[in-house]
CSV table of C-alpha atoms in Angstrom, one decimal:
chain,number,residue,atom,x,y,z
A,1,UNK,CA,113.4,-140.3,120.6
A,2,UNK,CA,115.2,-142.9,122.6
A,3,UNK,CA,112.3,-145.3,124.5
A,4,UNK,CA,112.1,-149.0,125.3
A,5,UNK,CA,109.5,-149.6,123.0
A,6,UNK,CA,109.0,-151.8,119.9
A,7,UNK,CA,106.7,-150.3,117.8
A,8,UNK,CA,105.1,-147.2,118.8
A,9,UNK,CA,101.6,-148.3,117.1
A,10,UNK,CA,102.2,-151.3,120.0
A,11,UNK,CA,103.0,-149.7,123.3
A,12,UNK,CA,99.6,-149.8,125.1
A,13,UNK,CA,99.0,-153.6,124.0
A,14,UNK,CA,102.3,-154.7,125.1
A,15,UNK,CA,102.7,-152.8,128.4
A,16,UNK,CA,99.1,-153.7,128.8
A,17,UNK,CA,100.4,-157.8,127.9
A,18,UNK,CA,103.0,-157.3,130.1
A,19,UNK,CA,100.9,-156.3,133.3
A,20,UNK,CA,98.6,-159.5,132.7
A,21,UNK,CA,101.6,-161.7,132.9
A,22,UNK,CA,103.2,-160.1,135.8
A,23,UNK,CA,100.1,-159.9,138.3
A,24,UNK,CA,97.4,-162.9,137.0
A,25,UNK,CA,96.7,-163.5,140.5
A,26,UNK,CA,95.4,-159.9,141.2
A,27,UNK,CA,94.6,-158.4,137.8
A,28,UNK,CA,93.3,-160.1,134.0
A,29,UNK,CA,93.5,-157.7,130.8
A,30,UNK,CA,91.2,-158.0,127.9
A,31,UNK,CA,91.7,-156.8,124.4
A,32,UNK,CA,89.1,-155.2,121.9
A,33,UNK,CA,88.2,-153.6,123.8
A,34,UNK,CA,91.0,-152.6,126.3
A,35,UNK,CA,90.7,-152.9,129.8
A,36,UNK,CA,92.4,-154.4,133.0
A,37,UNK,CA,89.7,-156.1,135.7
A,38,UNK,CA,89.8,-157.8,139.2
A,39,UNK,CA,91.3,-161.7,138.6
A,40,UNK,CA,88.2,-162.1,141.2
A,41,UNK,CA,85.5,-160.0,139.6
A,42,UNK,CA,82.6,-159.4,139.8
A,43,UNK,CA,82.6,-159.6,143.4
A,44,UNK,CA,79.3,-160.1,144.9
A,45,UNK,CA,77.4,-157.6,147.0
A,46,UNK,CA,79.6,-155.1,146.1
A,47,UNK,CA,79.6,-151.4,144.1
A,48,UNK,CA,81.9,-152.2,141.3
A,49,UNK,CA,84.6,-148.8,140.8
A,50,UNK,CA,85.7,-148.2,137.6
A,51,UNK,CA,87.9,-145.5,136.1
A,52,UNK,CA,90.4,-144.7,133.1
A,53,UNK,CA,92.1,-142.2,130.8
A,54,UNK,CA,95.0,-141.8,128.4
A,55,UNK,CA,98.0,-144.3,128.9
A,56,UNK,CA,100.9,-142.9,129.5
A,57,UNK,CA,99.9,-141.8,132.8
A,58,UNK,CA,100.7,-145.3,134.4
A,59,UNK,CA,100.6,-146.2,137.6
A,60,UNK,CA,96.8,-144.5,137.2
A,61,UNK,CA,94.8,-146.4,136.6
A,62,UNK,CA,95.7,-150.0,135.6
A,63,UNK,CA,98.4,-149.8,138.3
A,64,UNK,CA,95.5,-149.3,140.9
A,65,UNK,CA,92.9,-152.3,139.7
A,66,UNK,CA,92.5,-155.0,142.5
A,67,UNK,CA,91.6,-155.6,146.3
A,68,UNK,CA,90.6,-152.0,147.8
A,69,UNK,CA,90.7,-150.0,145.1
A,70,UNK,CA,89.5,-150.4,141.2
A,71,UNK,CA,87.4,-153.6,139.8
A,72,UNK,CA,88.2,-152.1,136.4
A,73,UNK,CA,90.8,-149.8,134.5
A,74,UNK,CA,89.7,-148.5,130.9
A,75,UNK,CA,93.2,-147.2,129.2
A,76,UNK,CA,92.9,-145.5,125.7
A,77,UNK,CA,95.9,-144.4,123.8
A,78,UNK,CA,98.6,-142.4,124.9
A,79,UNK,CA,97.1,-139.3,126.3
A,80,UNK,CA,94.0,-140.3,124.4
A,81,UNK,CA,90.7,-140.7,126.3
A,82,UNK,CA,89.4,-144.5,126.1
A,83,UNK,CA,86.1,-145.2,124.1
A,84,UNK,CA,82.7,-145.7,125.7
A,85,UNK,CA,82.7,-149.6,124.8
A,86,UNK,CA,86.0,-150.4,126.7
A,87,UNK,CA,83.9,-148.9,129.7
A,88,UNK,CA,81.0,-150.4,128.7
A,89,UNK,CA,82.3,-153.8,128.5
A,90,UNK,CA,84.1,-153.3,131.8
A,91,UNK,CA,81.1,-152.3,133.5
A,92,UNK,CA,79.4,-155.3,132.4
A,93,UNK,CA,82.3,-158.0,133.5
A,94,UNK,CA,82.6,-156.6,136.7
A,95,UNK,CA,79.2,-155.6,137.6
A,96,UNK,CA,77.6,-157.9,140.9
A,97,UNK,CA,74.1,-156.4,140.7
A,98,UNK,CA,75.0,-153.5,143.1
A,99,UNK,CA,75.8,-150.7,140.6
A,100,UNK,CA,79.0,-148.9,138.7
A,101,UNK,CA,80.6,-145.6,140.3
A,102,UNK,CA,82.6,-144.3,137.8
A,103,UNK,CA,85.2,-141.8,138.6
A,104,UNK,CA,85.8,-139.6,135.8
A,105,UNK,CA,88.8,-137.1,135.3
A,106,UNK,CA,87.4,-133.9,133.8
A,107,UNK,CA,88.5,-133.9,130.3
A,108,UNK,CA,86.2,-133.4,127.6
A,109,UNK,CA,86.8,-136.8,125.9
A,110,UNK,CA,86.5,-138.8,129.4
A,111,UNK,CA,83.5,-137.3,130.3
A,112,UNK,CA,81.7,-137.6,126.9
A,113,UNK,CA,83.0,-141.3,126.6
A,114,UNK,CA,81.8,-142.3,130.1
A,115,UNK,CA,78.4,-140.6,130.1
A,116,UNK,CA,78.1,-142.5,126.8
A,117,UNK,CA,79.0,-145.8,128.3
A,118,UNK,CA,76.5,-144.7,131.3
A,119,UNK,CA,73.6,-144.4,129.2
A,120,UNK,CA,73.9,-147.8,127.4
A,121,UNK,CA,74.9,-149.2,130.9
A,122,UNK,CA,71.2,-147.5,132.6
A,123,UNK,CA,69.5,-148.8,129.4
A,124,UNK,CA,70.1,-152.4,130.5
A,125,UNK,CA,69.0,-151.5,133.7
A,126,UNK,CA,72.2,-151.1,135.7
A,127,UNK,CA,72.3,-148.4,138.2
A,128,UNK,CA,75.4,-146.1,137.5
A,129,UNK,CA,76.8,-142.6,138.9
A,130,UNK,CA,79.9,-140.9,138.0
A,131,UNK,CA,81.8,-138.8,140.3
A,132,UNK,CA,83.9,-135.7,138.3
A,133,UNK,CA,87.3,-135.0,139.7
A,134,UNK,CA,88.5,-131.7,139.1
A,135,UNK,CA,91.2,-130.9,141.2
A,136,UNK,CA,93.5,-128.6,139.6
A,137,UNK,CA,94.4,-125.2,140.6
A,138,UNK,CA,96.5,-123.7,138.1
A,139,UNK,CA,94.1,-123.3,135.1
A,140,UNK,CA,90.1,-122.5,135.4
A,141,UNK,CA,89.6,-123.9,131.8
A,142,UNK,CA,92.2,-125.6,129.4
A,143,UNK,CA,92.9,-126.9,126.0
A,144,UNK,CA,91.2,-130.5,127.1
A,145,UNK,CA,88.6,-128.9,129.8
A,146,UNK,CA,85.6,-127.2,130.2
A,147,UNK,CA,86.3,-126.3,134.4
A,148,UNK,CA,89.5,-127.4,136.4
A,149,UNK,CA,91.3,-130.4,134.9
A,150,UNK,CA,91.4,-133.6,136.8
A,151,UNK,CA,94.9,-134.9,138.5
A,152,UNK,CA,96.3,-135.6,142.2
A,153,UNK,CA,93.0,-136.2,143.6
A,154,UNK,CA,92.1,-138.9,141.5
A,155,UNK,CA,94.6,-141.5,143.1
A,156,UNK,CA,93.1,-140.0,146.5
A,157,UNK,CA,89.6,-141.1,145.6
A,158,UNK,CA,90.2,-144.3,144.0
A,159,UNK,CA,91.9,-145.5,147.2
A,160,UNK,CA,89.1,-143.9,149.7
A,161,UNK,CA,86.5,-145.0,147.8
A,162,UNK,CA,87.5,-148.5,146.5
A,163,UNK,CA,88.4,-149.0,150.6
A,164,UNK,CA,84.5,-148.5,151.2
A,165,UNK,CA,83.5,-150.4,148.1
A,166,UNK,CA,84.9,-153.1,149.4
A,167,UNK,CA,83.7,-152.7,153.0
A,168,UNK,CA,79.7,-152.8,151.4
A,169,UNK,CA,78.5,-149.2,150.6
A,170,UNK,CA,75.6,-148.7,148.6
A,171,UNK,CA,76.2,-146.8,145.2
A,172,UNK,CA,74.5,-143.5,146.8
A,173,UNK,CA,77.1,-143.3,150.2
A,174,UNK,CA,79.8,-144.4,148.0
A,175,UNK,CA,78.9,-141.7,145.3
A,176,UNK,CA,78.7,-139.2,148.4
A,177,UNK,CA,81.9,-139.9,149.2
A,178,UNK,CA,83.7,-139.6,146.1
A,179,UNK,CA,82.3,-136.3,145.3
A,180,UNK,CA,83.5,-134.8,149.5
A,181,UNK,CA,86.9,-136.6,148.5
A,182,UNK,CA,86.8,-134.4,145.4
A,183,UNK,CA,85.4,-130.9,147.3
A,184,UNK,CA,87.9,-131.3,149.9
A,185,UNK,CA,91.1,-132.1,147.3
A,186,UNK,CA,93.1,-129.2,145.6
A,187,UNK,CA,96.5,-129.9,143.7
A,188,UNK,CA,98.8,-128.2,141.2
A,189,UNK,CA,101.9,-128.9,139.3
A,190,UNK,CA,104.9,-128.1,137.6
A,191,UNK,CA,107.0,-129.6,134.7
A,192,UNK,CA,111.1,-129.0,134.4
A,193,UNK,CA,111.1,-131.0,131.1
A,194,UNK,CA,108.5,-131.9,128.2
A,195,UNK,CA,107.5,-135.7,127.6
A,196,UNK,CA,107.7,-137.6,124.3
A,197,UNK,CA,104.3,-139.3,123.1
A,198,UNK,CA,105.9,-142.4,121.2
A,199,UNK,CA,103.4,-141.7,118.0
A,200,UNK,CA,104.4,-138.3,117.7
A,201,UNK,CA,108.3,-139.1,118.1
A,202,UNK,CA,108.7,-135.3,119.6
A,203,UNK,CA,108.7,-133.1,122.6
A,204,UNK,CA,105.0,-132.1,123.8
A,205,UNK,CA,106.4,-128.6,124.3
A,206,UNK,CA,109.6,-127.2,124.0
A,207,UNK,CA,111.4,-125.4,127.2
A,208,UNK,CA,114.7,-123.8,127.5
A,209,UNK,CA,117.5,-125.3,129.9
A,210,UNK,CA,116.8,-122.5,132.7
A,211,UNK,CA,113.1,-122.3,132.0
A,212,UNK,CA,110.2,-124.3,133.9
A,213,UNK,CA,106.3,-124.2,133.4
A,214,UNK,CA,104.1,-123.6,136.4
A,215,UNK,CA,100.5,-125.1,136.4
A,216,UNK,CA,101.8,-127.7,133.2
A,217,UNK,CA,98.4,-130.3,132.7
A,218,UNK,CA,99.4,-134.2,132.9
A,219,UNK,CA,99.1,-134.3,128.8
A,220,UNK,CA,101.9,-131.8,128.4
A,221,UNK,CA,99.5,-129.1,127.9
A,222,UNK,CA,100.6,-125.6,128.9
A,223,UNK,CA,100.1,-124.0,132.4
A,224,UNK,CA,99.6,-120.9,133.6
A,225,UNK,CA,102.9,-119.6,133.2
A,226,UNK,CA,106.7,-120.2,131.9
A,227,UNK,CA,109.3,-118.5,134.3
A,228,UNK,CA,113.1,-119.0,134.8
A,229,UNK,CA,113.9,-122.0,137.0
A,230,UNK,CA,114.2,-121.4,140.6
A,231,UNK,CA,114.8,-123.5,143.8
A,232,UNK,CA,113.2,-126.5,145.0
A,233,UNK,CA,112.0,-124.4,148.1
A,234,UNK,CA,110.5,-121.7,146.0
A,235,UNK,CA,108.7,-124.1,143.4
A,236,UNK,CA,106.9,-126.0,146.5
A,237,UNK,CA,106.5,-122.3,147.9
A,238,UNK,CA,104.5,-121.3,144.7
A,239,UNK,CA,102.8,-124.7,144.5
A,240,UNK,CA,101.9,-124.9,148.6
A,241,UNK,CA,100.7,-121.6,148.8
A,242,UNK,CA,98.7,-121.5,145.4
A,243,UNK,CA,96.6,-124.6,146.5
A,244,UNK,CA,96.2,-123.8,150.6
A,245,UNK,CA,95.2,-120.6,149.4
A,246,UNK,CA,92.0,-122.0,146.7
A,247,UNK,CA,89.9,-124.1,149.4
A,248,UNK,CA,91.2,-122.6,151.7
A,249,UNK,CA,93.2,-124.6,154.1
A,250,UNK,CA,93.1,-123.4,157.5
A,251,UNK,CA,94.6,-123.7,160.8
A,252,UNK,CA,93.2,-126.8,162.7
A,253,UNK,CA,92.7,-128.6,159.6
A,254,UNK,CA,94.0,-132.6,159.4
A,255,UNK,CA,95.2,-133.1,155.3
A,256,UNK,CA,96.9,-135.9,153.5
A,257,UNK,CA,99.9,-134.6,151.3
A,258,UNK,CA,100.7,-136.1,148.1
A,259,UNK,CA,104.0,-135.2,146.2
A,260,UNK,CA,104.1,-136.6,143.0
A,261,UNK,CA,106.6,-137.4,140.6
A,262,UNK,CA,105.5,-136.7,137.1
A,263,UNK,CA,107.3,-139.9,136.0
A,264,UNK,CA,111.3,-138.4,135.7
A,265,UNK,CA,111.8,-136.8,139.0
A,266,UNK,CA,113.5,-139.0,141.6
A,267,UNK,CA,112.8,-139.6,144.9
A,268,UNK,CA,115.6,-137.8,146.5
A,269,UNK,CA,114.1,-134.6,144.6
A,270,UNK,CA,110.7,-135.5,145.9
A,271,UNK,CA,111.3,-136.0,149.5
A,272,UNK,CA,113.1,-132.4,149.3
A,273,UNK,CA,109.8,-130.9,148.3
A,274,UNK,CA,107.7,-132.9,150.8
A,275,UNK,CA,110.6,-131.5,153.2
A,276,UNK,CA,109.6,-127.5,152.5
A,277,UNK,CA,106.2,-128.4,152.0
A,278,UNK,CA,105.6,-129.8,155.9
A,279,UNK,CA,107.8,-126.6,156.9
A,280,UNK,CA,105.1,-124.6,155.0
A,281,UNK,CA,102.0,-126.5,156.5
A,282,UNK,CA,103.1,-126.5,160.0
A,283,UNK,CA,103.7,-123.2,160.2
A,284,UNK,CA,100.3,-122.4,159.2
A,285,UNK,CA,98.9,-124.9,161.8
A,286,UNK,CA,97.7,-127.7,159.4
A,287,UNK,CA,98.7,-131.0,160.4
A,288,UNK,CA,99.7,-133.4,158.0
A,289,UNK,CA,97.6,-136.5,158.8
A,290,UNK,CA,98.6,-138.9,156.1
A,291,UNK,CA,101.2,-138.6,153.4
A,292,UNK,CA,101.7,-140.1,150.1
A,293,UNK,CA,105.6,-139.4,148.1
A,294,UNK,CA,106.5,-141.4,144.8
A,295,UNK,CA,105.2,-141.6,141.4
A,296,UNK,CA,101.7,-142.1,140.9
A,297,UNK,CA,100.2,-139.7,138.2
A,298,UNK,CA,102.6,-139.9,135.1
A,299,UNK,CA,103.2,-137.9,132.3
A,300,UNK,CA,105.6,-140.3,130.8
A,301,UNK,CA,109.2,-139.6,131.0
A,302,UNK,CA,108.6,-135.8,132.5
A,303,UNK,CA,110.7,-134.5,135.0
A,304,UNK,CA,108.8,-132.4,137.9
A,305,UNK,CA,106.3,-132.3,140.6
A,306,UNK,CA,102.6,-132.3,141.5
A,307,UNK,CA,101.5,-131.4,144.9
A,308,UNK,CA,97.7,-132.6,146.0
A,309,UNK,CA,96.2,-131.7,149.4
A,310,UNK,CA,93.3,-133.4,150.4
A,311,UNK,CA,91.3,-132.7,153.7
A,312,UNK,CA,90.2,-135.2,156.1
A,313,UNK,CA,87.5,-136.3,158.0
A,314,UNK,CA,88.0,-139.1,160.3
A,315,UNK,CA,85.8,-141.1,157.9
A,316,UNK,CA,88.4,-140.3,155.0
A,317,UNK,CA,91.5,-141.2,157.3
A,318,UNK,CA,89.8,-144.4,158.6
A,319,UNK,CA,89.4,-145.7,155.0
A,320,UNK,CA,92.7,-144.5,153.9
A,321,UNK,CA,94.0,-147.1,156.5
A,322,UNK,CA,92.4,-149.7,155.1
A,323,UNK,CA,94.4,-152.9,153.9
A,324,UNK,CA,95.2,-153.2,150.2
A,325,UNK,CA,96.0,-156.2,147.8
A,326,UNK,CA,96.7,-154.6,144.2
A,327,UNK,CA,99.3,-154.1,141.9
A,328,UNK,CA,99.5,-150.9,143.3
A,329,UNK,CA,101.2,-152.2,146.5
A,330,UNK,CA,104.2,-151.5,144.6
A,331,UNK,CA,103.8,-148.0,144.8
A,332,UNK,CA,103.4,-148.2,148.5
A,333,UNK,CA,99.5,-147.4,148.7
């Protein structure tokens, strides 16, 4: 295992350390419990957004906290779903009296912790809702799930709906919202290479040099099938087709594209795929409305692609438009 790391036992507290010291204008971290809030929160009259999951996954979420998007990112342990105080605590230093939305990937742990941190949260008497993303196309149930897993559409919603946080919707419209951002999203991906959890010091999974998973989960977990490595064209053919083919897309429709780099894969590799991919969607008359290419949903140092469509409504593209100041600004959001 080769990693710029210290100690493994130290990765999320230093890269955590490390974010506070490079953005204390936009973002503070506290410790015990983890999380990474708005310098400015709570910000008054406004619906405070909150999401989280494993580290190791970075930009999402702590990449995202800040002006337009999150007021609070709960990170647990590497691919390990954070504990209900972290969102507990972060509910409570960036609540303004309006309400949480949490936005919840759908993973066993995340839901279980958040729904935990919900009820404390409602026994105080602040209003919450959670909103379940799950996105995923290439597994109905898997080793962390009950249901689709939660990926691409995640980053979608945090950006759509922290735009009309910020512009003053109530918790219901802004609940509302997540959950069409969530109905109207579909993605799938695929992995070239394993990643290498620093505790565990080895491989998630093991594939051979001409070998490629199909469907892999953003933990390393398996997908829905290993195969002999083919073309950049035919892995966005697989991908495109598997997810137009699930909502279903249709002629007419206006859709923002998301190709993702699972933290490995280059950009010149990426803007290949988005390449076949807008070949695929024009020819079956859908109009690519909005795009997003680069690496936003990580699993670590893994090399391959996710692909999330999301369809718009002129509500959706209107927010998407909005202005953002956030760390995430460096991954072009």
């Amino acid at each position: 295992m080769k990693k710029l790391i210290n100690k493994p036992e130290d990765v999320v507290n230093e890269s955590l350390e490390g974010l506070g010291l490079a953005f204390p204008e936009l973002v503070k971290v506290n410790f015990n419990p983890n999380f990474v809030y708005r310098s400015d929160a709570p910000v008054k009259n406004k619906v405070a957004v909150i999401s989280g999951g494993g580290s190791g996954h970075e930009p999402m979420h702590v990449g995202f906290v800040g002006k337009g998007m999150l007021d609070a990112a709960c990170p647990g342990q590497v691919f390990t779903s954070p504990t209900p105080d972290q969102m507990y605590e972060a509910a409570k230093k960036v609540n303004s009296g309006k309400g949480i939305l949490f936005i919840v990937k759908n993973y066993s742990g995340d839901i279980m912790n958040f729904d935990m941190a919900a009820d404390l949260l409602r026994g105080e008497g602040i209003e919450v809702q959670s909103v379940i993303i799950d996105d995923d196309v290439a597994v109905q149930n898997s080793l962390y799930t009950q249901g689709r897993r939660g990926v691409g559409t995640t980053v979608l919603a945090e950006k759509i709906v922290g735009a009309a946080a910020e512009k003053g919707y109530p918790l219901d419209k802004l609940t509302e919202l997540a959950k069409r951002v969530n109905a109207n999203g579909r993605s799938m991906g695929m992995a070239l290479t394993p990643c290498t959890v620093p505790m565990a010091g080895k491989p998630t999974f093991e594939l051979a040099e001409d070998e490629m998973e199909i469907g892999i989960g953003i933990h390393g977990e398996p997908g829905r099938e290993r195969m002999k490595l083919k073309t950049a064209d035919e892995i966005t053919e697989i991908l495109a087709e598997t997810i137009i083919n699930d909502l279903p897309y249709k002629s007419g429709d206006e859709v923002l594209a998301f190709v993702n780099s699972m933290g490995g894969t280059p950009d010149i590799e990426l803007f290949i795929v988005y390449r076949k991919l807008h070949k695929i969607l024009e020819s079956k008359g859908i109009k690519i409305a909005r795009k997003l290419i680069g690496r936003y949903i990580t699993s670590l140092e893994m090399q391959g692609v996710s692909i999330t469509l999301l369809r718009l409504d002129e509500e959706m593209k209107s927010l998407w438009d909005e202005p953002v100041l956030t760390p995430g600004l460096r991954w072009g959001i």
